[in-house]
Short mmCIF file of C-alpha atoms in Angstrom, two decimals:
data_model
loop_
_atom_site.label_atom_id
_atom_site.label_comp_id
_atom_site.label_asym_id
_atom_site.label_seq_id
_atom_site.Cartn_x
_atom_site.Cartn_y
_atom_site.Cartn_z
CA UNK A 1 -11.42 15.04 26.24
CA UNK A 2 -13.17 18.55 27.09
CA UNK A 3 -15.96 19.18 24.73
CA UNK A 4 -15.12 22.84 24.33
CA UNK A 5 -11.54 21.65 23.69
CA UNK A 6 -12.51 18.98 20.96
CA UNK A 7 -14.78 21.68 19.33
CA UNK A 8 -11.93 23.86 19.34
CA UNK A 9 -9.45 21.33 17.87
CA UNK A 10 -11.49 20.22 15.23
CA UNK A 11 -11.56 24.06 13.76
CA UNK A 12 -7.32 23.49 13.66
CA UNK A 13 -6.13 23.74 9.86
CA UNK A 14 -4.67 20.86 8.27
CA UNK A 15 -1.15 22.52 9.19
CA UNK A 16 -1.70 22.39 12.58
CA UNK A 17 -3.09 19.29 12.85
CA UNK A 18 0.53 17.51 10.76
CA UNK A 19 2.81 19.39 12.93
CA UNK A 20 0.56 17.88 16.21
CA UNK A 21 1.57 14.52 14.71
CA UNK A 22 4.64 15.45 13.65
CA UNK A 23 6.08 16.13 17.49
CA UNK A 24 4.26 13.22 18.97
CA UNK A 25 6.76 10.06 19.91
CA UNK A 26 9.10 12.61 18.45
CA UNK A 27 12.63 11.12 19.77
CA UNK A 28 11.39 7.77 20.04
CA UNK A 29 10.06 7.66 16.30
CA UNK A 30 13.83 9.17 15.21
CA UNK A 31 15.46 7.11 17.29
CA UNK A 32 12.96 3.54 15.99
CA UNK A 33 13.70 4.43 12.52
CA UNK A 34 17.05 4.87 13.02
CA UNK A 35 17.79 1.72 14.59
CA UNK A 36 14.96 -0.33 12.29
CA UNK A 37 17.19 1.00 9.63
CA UNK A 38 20.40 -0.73 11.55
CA UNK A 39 19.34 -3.68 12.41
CA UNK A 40 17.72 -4.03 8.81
CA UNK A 41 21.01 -3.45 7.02
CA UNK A 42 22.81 -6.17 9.04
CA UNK A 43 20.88 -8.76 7.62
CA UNK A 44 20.61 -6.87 3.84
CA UNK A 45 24.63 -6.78 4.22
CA UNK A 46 25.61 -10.39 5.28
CA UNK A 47 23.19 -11.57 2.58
CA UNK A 48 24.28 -9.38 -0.16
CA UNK A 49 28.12 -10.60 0.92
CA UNK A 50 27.54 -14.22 1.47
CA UNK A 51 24.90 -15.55 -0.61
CA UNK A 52 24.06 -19.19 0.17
CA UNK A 53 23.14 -20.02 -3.35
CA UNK A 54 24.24 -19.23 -6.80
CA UNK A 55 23.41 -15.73 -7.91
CA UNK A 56 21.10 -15.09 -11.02
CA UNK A 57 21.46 -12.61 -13.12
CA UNK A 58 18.15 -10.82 -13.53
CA UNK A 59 17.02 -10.16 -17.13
CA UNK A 60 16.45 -6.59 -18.74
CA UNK A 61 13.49 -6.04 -20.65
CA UNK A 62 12.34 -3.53 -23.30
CA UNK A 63 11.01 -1.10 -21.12
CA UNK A 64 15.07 -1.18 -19.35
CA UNK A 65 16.59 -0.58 -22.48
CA UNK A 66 14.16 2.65 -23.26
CA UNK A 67 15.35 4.07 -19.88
CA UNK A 68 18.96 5.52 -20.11
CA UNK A 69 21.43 5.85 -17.79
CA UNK A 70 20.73 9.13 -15.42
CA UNK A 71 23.31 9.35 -12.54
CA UNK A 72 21.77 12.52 -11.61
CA UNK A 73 18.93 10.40 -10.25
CA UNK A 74 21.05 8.97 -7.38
CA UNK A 75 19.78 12.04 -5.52
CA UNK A 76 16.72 10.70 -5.66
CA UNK A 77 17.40 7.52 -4.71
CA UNK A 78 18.97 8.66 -1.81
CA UNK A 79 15.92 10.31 -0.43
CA UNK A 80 14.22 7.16 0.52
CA UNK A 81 15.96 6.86 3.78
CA UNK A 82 14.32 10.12 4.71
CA UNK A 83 10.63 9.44 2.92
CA UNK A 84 10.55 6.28 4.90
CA UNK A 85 10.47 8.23 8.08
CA UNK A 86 7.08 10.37 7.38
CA UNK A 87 4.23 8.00 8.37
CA UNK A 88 5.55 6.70 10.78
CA UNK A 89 6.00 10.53 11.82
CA UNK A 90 2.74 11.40 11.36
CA UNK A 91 1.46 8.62 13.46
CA UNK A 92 -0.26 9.73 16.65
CA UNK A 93 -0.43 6.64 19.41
CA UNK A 94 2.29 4.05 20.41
CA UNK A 95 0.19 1.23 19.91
CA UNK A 96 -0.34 2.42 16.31
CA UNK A 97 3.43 3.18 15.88
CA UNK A 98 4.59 -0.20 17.21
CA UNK A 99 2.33 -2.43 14.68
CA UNK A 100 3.79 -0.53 11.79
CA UNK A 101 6.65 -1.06 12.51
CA UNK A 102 6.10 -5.12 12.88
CA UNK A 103 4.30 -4.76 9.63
CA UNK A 104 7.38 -2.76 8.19
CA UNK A 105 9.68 -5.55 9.68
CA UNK A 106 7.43 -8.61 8.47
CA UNK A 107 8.03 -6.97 4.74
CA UNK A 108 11.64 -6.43 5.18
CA UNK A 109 11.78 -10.50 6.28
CA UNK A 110 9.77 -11.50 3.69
CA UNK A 111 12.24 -9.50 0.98
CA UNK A 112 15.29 -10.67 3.25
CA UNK A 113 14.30 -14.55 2.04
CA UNK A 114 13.55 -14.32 -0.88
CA UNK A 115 17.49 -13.23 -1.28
CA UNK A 116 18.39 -15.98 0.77
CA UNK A 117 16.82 -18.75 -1.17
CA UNK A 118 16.97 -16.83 -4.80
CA UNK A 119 19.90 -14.44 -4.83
CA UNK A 120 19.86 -11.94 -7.49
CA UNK A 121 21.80 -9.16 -9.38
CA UNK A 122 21.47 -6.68 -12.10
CA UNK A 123 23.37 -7.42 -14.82
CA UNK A 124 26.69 -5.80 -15.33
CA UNK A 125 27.09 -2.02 -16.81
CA UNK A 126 28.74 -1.28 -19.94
CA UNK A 127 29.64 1.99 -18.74
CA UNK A 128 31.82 3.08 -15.98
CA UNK A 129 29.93 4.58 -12.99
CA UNK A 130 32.94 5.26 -10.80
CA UNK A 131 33.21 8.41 -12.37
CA UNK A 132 30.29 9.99 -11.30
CA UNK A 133 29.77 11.99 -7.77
CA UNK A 134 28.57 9.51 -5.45
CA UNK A 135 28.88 6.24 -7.23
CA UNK A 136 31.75 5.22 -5.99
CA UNK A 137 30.41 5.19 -2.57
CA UNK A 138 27.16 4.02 -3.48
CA UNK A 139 28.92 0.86 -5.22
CA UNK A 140 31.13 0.10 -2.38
CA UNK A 141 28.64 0.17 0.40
CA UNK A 142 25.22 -1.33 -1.89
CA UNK A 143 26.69 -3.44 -4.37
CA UNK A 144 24.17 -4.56 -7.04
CA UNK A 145 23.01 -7.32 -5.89
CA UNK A 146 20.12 -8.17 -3.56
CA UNK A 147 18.03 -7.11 -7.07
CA UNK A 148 14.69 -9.06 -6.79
CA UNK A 149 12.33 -7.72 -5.07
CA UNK A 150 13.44 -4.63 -4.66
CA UNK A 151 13.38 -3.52 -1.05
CA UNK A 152 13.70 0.27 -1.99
CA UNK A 153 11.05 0.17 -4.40
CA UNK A 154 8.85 -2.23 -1.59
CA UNK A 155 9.56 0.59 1.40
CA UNK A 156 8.65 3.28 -0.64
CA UNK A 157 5.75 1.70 -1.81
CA UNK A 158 4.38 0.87 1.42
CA UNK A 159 5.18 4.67 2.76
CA UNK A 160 3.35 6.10 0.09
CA UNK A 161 0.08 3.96 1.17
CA UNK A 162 0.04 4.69 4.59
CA UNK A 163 1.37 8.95 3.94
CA UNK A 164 -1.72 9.10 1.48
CA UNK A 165 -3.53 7.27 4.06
CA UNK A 166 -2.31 9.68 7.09
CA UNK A 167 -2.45 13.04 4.66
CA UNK A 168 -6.42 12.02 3.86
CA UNK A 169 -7.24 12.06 7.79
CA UNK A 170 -5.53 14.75 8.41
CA UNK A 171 -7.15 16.91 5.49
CA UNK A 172 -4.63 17.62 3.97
CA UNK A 173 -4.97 19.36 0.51
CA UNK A 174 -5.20 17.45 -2.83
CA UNK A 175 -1.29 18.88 -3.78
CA UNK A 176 0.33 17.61 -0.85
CA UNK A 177 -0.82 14.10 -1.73
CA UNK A 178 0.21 14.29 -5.06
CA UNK A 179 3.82 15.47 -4.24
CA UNK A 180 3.81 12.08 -1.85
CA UNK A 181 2.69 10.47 -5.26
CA UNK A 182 5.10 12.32 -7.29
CA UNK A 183 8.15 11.61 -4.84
CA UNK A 184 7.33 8.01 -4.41
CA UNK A 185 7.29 7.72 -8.62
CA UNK A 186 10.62 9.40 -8.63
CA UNK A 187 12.02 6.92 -5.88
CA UNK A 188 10.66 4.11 -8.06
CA UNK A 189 12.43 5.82 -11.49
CA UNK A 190 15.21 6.20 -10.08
CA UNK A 191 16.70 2.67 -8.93
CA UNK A 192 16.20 1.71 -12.57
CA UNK A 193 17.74 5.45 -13.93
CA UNK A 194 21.50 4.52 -12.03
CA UNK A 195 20.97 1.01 -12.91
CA UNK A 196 20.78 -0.55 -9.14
CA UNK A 197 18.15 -2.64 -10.50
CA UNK A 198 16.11 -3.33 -13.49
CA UNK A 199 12.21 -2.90 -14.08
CA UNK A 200 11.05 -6.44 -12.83
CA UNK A 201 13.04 -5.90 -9.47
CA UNK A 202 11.06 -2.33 -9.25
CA UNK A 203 7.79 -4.28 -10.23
CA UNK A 204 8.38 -7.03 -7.57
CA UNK A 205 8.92 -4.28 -5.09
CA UNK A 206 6.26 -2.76 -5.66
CA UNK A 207 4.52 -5.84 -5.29
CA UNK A 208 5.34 -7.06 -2.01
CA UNK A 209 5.41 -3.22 -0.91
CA UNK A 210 1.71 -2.98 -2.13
CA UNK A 211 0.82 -6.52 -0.21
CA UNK A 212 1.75 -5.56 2.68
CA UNK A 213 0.80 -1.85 2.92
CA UNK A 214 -2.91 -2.65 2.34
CA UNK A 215 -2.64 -5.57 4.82
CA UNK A 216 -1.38 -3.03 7.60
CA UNK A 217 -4.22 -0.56 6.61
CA UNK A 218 -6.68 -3.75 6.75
CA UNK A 219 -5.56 -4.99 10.39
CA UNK A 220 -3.84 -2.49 12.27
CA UNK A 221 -5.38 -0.56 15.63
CA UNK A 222 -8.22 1.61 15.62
CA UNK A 223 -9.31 0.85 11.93
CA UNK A 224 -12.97 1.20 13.20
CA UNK A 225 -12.39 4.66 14.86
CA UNK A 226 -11.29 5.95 11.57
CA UNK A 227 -13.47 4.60 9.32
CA UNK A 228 -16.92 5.73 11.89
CA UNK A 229 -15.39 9.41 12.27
CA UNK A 230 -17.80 11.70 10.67
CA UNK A 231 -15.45 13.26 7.48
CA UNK A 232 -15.29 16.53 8.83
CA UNK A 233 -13.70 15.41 12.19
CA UNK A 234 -12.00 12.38 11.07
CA UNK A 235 -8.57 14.06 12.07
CA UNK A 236 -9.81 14.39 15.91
CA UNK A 237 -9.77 11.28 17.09
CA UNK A 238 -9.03 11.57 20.76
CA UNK A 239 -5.15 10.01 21.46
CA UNK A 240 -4.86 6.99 23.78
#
C-alpha cells in the first residue's frame, strides 16, 4: 500500500472506516447469509417435524415465571435475522469471511444434534397466542420445539462477540458498542417474553453461542495482525 495513502487512511473517522467494510464482499456477503440462512432452516425444519426420539418437555424455573408474557417482543425477536448479518458485514477479506462462516456453521451443527439426539419443547401456554399480530405465523412456520439450546439465543450471542470485536478495531465509539450490547440483551429477552423458549434454553444458547464465538476469535486468520497493530492504526490493516 502507498505510504502517503496509508497515512491518509488512518486519519479516516470511525464512520468511514464501517461503511469501507460495510461495501466490501457486498453481494456476496448478502447473498452467503442468505443462503447460510436456507440451507440452515432445512435441517432446523425436518428436525423440528420429525424428531427421532421422544420429545421432553423442558422445565420452567422461577426466573420464567417472574417474566410475563410480552407479545410485543416478537418484534424483537424478529430482528435477529437481520443482527446476524452485521459482522459478517463488517468483515474486510474473503479468507476472513469464509472461516466465519465454517465457525457459524460448526455451531449451527453442533445445536442441530443436540435436537437430534435430545429433542425438546417449551411447555404448553395457558394463554392463547393466535390472537396476537404475528403469532399465528410465527407458530405455524417455528413451532415450539427445537427448545434446548437455543439457536437464536446461540447466533446472537456469537454476533455480539465478533460486532464488539469488529466495532473495537474499527474505533468505533463506546455507544455504538453498547447498543450492539443492548440489542443482543433484547434478542435474548425476548425468546423467553413470547414464550418460544424458557430461561435454560436462552442460557444453553448462550452457552454454546459464547463457546464458539471466543473459539473463532482464538483461531481465525490474521489474529496476529490485529493483535501487533499499534492501537491507533489497528483499523488499517492493509486488505489481502
Amino acid at each position: 500500500m502507498n505510504p502517503s495513502l496509508d497515512s491518509l487512511e488512518r486519519l479516516q473517522p470511525w464512520t468511514a472506516e464501517i461503511g469501507r467494510r460495510l461495501r466490501r464482499w457486498l453481494w456476496l456477503k448478502v447473498s452467503g447469509v442468505s443462503a447460510f440462512m436456507w440451507l440452515f432452516f432445512i435441517g432446523y425444519f425436518h428436525l423440528l417435524r420429525h424428531p427421532a426420539y421422544p420429545v421432553t418437555e423442558m422445565p420452567l424455573t422461577a426466573l420464567d415465571r417472574l417474566i410475563p408474557f410480552q407479545p410485543e417482543a416478537l418484534a424483537a425477536y424478529l430482528t435477529l435475522w437481520l443482527y446476524v448479518g452485521v459482522a459478517p458485514g463488517l468483515l474486510l477479506r474473503l479468507r476472513e469471511l469464509v472461516v466465519y462462516g465454517l465457525w457459524a456453521a460448526a455451531m449451527c451443527l453442533v445445536g442441530l444434534a443436540c435436537f437430534y439426539f435430545w429433542p425438546t419443547r417449551v411447555p404448553p401456554l395457558t394463554i392463547e397466542v393466535l390472537q396476537y399480530p404475528g403469532f399465528a405465523l410465527l407458530r405455524g412456520v417455528d413451532a415450539a420445539g427445537n427448545a434446548c439450546p437455543s439457536l437464536h439465543v446461540a447466533g446472537a450471542t456469537f454476533s455480539a462477540v465478533w460486532i464488539d470485536h469488529l466495532l473495537r478495531h474499527a474505533r468505533a465509539p463506546l455507544a455504538l458498542r453498547l447498543g450492539n450490547a443492548a440489542w443482543f440483551a433484547v434478542i435474548t429477552w425476548s425468546t423467553v417474553a413470547i414464550r418460544q423458549h424458557v430461561v435454560l434454553d436462552a442460557a444453553a444458547g448462550a452457552l454454546l453461542g459464547g463457546i464458539f464465538s471466543l473459539a473463532s476469535l482464538r483461531w481465525r486468520p490474521y489474529r496476529d495482525a490485529y493483535r501487533s497493530a499499534p492501537r491507533e492504526a489497528a483499523i488499517m490493516i492493509p486488505v489481502r
